[in-house]
Short mmCIF file of C-alpha atoms and ligand atoms in Angstrom, two decimals:
data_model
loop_
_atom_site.label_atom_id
_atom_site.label_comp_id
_atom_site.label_asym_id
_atom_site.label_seq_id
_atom_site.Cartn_x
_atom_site.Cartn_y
_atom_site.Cartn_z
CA UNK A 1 156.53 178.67 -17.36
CA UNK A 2 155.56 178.44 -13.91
CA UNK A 3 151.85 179.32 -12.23
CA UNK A 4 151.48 179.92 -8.97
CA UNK A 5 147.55 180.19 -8.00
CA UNK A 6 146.00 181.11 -4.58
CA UNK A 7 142.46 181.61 -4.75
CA UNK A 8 140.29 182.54 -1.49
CA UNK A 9 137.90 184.58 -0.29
CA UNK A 10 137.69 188.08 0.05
CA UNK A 11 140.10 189.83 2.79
CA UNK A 12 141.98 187.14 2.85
CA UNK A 13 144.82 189.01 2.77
CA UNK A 14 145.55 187.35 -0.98
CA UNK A 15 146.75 190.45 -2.49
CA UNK A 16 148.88 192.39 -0.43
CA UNK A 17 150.93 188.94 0.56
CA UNK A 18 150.64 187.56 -3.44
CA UNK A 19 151.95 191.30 -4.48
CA UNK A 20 154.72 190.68 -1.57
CA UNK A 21 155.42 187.22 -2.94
CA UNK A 22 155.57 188.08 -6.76
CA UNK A 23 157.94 190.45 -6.14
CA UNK A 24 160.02 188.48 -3.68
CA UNK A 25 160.05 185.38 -6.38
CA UNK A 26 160.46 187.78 -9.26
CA UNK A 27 157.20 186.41 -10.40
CA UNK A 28 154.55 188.85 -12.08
CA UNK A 29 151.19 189.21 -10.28
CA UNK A 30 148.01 189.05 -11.73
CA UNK A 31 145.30 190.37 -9.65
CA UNK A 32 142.35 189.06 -11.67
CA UNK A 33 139.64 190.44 -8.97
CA UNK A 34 140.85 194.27 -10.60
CA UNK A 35 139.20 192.53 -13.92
CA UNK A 36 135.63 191.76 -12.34
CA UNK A 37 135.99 194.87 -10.55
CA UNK A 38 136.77 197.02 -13.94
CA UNK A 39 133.80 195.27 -15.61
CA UNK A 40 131.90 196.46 -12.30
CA UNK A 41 133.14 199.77 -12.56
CA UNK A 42 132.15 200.05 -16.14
CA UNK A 43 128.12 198.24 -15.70
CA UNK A 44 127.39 200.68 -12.82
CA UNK A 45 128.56 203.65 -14.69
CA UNK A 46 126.83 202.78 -17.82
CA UNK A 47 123.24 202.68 -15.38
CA UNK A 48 123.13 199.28 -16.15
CA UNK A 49 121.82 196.28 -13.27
CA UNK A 50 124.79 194.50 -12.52
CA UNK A 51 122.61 191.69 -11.54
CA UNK A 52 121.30 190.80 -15.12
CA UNK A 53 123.47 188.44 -17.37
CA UNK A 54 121.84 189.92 -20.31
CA UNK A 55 122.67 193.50 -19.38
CA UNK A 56 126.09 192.97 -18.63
CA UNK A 57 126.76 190.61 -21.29
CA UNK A 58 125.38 193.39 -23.80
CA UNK A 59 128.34 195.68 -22.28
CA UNK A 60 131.28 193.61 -23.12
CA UNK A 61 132.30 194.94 -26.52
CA UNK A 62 132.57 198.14 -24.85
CA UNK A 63 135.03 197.02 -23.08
CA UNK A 64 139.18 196.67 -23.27
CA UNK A 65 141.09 195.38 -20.09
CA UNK A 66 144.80 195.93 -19.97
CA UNK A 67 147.78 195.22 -17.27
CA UNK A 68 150.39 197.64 -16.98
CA UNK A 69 153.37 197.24 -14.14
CA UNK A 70 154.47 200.23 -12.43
CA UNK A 71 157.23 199.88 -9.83
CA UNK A 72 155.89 195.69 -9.72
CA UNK A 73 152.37 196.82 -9.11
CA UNK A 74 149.70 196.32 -11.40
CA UNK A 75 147.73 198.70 -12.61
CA UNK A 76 144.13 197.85 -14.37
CA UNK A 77 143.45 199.82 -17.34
CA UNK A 78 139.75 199.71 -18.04
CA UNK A 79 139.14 201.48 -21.84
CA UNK A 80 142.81 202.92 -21.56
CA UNK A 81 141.85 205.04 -18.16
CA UNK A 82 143.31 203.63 -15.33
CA UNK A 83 140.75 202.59 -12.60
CA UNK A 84 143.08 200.95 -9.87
CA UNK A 85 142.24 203.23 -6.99
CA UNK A 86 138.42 203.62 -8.74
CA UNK A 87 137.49 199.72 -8.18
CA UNK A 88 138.31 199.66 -5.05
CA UNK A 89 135.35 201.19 -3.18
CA UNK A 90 132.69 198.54 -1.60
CA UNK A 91 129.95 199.70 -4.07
CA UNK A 92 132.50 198.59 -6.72
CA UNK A 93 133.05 195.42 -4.48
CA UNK A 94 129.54 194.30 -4.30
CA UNK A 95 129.15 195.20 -8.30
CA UNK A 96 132.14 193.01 -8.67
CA UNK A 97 130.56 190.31 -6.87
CA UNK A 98 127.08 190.21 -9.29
CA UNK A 99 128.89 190.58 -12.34
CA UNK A 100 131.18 187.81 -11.25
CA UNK A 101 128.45 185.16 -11.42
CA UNK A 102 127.52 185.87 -14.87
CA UNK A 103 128.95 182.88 -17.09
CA UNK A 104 129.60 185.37 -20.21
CA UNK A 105 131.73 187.50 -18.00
CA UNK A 106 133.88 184.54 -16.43
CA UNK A 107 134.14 183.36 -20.52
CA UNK A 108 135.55 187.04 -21.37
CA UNK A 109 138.45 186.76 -19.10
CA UNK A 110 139.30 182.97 -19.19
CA UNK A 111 141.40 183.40 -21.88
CA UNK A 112 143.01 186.81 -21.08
CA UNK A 113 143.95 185.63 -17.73
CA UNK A 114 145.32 181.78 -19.66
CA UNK A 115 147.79 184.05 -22.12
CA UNK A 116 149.02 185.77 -18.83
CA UNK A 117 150.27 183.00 -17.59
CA UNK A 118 151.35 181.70 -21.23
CA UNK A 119 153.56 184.64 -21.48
CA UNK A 120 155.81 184.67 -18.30
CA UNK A 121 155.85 183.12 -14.31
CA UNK A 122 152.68 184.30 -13.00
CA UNK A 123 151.24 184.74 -9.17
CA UNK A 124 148.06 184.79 -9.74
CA UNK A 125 145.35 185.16 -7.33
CA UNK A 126 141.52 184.84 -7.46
CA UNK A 127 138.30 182.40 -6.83
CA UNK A 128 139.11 179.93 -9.79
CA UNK A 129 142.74 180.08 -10.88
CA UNK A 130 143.82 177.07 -9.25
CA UNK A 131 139.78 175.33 -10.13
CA UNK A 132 139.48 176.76 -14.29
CA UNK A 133 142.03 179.13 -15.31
CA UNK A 134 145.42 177.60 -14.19
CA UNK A 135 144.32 174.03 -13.65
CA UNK A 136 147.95 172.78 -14.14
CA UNK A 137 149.54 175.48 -11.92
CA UNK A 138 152.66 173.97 -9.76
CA UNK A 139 151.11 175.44 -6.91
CA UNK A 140 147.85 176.05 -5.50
CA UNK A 141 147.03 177.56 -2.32
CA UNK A 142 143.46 178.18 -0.63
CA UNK A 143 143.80 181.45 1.54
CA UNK A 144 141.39 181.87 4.08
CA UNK A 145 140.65 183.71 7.51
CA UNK A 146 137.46 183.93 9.32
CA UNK A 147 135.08 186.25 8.45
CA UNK A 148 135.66 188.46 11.27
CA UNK A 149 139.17 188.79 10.91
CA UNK A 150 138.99 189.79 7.36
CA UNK A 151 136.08 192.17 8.06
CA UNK A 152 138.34 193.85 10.99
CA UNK A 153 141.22 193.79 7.90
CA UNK A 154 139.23 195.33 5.50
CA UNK A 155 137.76 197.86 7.99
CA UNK A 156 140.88 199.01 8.68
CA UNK A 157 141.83 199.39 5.55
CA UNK A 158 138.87 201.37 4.17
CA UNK A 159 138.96 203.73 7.12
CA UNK A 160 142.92 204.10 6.36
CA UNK A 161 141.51 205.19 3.10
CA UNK A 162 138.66 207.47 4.47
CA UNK A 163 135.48 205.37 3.71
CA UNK A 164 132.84 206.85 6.23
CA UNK A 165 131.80 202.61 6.50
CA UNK A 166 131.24 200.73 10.13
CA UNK A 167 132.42 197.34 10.82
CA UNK A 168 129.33 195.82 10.97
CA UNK A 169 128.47 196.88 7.50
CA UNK A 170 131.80 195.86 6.26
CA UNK A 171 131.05 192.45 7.95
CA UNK A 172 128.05 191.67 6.45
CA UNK A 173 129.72 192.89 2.80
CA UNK A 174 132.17 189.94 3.77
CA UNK A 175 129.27 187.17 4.29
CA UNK A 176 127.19 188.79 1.74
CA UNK A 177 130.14 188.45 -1.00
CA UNK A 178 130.89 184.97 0.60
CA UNK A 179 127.93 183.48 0.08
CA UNK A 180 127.75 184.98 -3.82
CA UNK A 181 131.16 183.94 -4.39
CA UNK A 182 130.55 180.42 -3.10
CA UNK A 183 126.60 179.63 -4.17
CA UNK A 184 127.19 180.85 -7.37
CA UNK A 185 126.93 177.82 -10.22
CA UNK A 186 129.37 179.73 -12.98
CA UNK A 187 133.51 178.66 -11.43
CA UNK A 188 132.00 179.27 -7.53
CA UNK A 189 134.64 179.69 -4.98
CA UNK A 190 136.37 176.33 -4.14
CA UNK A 191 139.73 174.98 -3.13
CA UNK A 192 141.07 172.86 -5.56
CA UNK A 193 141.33 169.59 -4.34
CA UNK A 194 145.32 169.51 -4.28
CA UNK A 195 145.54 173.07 -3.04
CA UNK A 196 146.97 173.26 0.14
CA UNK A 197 145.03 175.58 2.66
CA UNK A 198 146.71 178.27 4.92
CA UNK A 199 144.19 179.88 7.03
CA UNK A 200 145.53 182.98 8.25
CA UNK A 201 143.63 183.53 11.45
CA UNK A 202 145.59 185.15 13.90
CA UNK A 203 148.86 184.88 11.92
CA UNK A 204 150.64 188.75 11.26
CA UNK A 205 151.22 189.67 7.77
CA UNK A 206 154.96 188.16 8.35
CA UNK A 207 154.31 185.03 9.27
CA UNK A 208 151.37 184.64 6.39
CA UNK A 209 154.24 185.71 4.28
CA UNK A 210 156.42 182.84 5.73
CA UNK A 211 154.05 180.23 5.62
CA UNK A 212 153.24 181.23 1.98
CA UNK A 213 156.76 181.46 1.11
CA UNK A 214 157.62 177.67 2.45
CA UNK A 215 154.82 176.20 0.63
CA UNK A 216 155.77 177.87 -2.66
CA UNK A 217 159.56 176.60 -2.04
CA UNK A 218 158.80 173.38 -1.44
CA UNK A 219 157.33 172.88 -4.74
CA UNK A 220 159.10 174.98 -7.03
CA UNK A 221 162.77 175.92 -7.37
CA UNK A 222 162.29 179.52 -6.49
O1 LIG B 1 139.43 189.56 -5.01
P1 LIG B 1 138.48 190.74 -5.12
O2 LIG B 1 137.78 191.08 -3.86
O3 LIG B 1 139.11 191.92 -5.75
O4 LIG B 1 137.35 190.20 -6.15
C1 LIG B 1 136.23 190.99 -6.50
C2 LIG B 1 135.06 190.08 -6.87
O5 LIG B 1 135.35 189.39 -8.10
C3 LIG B 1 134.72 189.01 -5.83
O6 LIG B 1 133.40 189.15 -5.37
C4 LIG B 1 134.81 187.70 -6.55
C5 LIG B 1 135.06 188.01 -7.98
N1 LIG B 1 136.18 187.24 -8.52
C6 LIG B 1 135.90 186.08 -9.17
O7 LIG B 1 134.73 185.69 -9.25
N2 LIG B 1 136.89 185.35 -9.74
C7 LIG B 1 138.17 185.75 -9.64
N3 LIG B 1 139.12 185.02 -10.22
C8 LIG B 1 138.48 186.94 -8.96
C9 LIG B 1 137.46 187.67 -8.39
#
């Protein structure tokens, strides 16, 4: 089987080009940020503070994660209701973040996310596919932008989807979640030392998609 892991921060542009690129190498995608987001989801429904290990750990029985593919794309099925479109609001986002850096909740999906990629080619993207889950993946790419340009991204984007958010706000969400992601001591966000960086500053979604596309070719037949 072959792994394909690109890890990165948020607003990267990771999964709308890894989506592009799964389907493009006939490849399924794993979107493993939908799985801290469902477990998110299910913490701030259940009143619970995202921010204690104790509290969140206490919730995982509750809960069953499951991939379905509709038309290539995944969809995240959190207690058999599907919560793709829920999970993405930046409440959910900033839940997804504290729950993240809970070492239970990394532990929960470490081996879900392993028989993924046991199963069939995955493109999977995240913080530590290419670091813990895939460590063996044939290739490994660090995304990255600055933090304005994936701010203005993911502005856009929310106001495309009618968030009433400001940029500013959505900036300091980005550098917020950042510095969570990458202080964290439970799999924080780091390029694995033979991942090979594309920083997408500047680039259009094309020629992200190009650059992606040669670096995956010139390691696996594809
Ligand atoms: O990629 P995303 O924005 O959907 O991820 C949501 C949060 O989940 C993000 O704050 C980091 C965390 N995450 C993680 O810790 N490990 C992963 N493999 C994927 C996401």
């Amino acid at each position: 089987m072959v792994s394909i892991a690109i890890d990165g921060p948020s607003g990267a542009g990771k999964s709308t080009l890894a989506r592009r690129l799964a389907a493009e190498l006939g490849y399924v995608y794993v979107d493993t940020g939908a799985m801290y987001r469902s477990i998110g989801l299910y913490t701030l429904r259940a009143g619970a503070d995202c921010g204690s290990e104790a509290a969140v750990a206490a919730l995982l029985p509750q809960i069953s994660l499951s991939l379905e593919y509709q038309d290539g794309a995944q969809h995240i099925l959190l207690n058999g209701e599907d919560v793709s479109d829920a999970v993405r609001t930046p409440e959910v986002s900033m839940a997804a973040s504290a729950v993240s850096a809970h070492p239970p909740v990394r532990a929960f999906l470490l081996e879900t996310q392993r028989e993924l990629a046991r199963r069939q080619n995955v493109l999977m993207d995240g913080r530590d596919i290419g670091t813990v889950i895939l460590p063996n993946a044939q290739v490994k790419i660090f995304l990255t932008a600055s933090p304005e340009e994936r701010a203005r991204r993911r502005f856009e984007e929310l106001k495309a989807r009618g968030e009433a958010v400001t940029y500013e706000q959505v900036l300091e969400d980005v550098v917020q979640r950042d510095y969570n992601d990458t202080h964290r001591e439970a799999a924080p966000l780091k390029a694995a030392p033979d991942a090979v960086t594309v920083d997408t500053t500047g680039l259009t979604f094309d020629e992200s998609f190009e650059a992606l596309l040669r670096v995956i070719r010139a390691r696996v037949e594809a």
